[in-house]
PDB file of C-alpha atoms in Angstrom:
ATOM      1  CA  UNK E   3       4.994 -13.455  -8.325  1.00 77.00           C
ATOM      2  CA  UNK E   4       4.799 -11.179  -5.701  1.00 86.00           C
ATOM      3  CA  UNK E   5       4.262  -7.172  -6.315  1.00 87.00           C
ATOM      4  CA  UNK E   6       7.210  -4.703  -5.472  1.00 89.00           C
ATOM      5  CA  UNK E   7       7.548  -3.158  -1.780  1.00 93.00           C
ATOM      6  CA  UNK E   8       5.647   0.002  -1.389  1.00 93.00           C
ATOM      7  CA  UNK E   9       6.547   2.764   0.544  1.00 95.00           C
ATOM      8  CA  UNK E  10       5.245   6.652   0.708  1.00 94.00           C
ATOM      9  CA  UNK E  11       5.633   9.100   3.317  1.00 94.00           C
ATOM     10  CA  UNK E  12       3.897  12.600   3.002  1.00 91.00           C
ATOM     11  CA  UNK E  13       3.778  15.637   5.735  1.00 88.00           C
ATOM     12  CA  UNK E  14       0.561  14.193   6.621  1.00 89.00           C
ATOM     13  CA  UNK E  15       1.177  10.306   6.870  1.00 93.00           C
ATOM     14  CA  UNK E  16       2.594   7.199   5.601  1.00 97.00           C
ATOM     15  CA  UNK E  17       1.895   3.893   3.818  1.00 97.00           C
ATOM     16  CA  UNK E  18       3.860   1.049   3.618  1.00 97.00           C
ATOM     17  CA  UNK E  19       3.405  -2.603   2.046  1.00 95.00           C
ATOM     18  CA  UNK E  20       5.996  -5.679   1.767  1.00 94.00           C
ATOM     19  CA  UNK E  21       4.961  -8.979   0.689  1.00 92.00           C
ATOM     20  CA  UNK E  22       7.078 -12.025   1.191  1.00 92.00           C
ATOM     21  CA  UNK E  23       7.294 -15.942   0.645  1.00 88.00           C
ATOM     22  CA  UNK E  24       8.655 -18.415   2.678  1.00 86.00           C
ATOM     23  CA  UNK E  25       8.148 -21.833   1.586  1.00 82.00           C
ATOM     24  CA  UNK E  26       4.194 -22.279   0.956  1.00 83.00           C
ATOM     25  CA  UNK E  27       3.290 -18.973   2.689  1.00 88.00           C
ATOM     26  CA  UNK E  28       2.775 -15.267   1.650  1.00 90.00           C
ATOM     27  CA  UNK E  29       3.197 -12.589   4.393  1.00 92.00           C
ATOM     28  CA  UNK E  30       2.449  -9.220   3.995  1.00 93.00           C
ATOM     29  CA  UNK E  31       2.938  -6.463   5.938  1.00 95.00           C
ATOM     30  CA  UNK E  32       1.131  -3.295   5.963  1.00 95.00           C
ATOM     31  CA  UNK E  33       1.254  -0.076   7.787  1.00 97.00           C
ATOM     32  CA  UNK E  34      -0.876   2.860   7.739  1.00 97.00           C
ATOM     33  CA  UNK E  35      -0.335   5.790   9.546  1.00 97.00           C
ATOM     34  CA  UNK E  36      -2.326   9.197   9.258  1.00 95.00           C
ATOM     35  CA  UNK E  37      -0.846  12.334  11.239  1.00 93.00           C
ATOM     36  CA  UNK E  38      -3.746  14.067  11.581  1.00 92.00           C
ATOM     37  CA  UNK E  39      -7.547  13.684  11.713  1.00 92.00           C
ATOM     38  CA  UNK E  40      -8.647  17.226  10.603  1.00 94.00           C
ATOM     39  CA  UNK E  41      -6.840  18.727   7.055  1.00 93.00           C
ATOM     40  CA  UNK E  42      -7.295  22.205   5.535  1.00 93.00           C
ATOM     41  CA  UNK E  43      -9.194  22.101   2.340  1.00 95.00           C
ATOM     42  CA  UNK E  44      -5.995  22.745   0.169  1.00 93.00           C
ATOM     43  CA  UNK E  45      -4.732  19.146   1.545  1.00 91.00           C
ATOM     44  CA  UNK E  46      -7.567  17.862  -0.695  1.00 93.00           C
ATOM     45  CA  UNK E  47      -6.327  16.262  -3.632  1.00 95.00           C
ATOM     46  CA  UNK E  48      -3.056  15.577  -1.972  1.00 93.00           C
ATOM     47  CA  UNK E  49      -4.957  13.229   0.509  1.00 94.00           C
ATOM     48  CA  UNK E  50      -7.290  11.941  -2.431  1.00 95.00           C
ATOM     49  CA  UNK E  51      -4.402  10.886  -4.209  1.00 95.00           C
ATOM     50  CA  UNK E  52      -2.451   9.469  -1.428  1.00 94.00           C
ATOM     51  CA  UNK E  53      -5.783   7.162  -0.434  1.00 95.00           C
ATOM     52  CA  UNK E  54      -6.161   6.294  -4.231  1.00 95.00           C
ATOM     53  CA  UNK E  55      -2.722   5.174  -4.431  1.00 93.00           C
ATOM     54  CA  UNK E  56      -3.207   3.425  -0.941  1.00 94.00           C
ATOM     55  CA  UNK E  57      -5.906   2.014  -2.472  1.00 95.00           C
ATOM     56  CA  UNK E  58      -4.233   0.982  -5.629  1.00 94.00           C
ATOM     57  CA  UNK E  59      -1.501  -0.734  -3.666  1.00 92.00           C
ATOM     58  CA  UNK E  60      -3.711  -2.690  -1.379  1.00 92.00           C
ATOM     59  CA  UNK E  61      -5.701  -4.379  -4.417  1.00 92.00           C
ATOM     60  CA  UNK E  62      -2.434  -5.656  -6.195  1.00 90.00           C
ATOM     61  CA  UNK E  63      -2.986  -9.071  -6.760  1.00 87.00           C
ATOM     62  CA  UNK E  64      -0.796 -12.219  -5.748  1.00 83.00           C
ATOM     63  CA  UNK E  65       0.100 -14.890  -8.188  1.00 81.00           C
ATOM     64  CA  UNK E  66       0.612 -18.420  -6.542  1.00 79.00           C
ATOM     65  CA  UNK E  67       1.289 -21.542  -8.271  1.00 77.00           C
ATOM     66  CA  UNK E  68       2.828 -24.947  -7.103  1.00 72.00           C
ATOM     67  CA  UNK E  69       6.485 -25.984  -7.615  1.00 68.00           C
ATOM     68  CA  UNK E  70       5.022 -28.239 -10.586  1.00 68.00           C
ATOM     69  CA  UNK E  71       3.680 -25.744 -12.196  1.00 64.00           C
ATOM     70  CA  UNK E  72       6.511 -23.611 -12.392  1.00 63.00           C
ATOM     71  CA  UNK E  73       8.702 -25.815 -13.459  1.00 65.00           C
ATOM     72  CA  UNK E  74       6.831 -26.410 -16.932  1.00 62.00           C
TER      73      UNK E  74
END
């Protein structure tokens, strides 16, 4: 099973996650893009919780299991 695309945009930058399978492969695809390297200090827990969900995303896990087992 693979997790659900991901995407968030903010004023200060985007993340974006899509997992796929073809055949016995899983692709992902991941962007990251921060606008900005300095951020007032009232950006704070905006960014915190931006990274945390980045974070969340990027440790969903993958479940794989042969065409046998599935079939049971």
């Amino acid at each position: 099973n693979l997790p659900a695309p991901t995407t968030q945009r903010e004023a200060y930058g985007a993340y974006q996650v899509i997992r796929s399978a073809e055949g016995n492969k899983v692709n992902v695809k991941r962007a990251l893009i921060v606008e900005g390297i300095l951020f007032p200090l009232e950006y704070y827990s905006s960014l915190r919780n931006f990274f945390s969900k980045v974070r969340t995303h990027d440790e969903e896990q993958v479940v794989v299991q042969s065409a046998a087992a599935a079939g049971n």
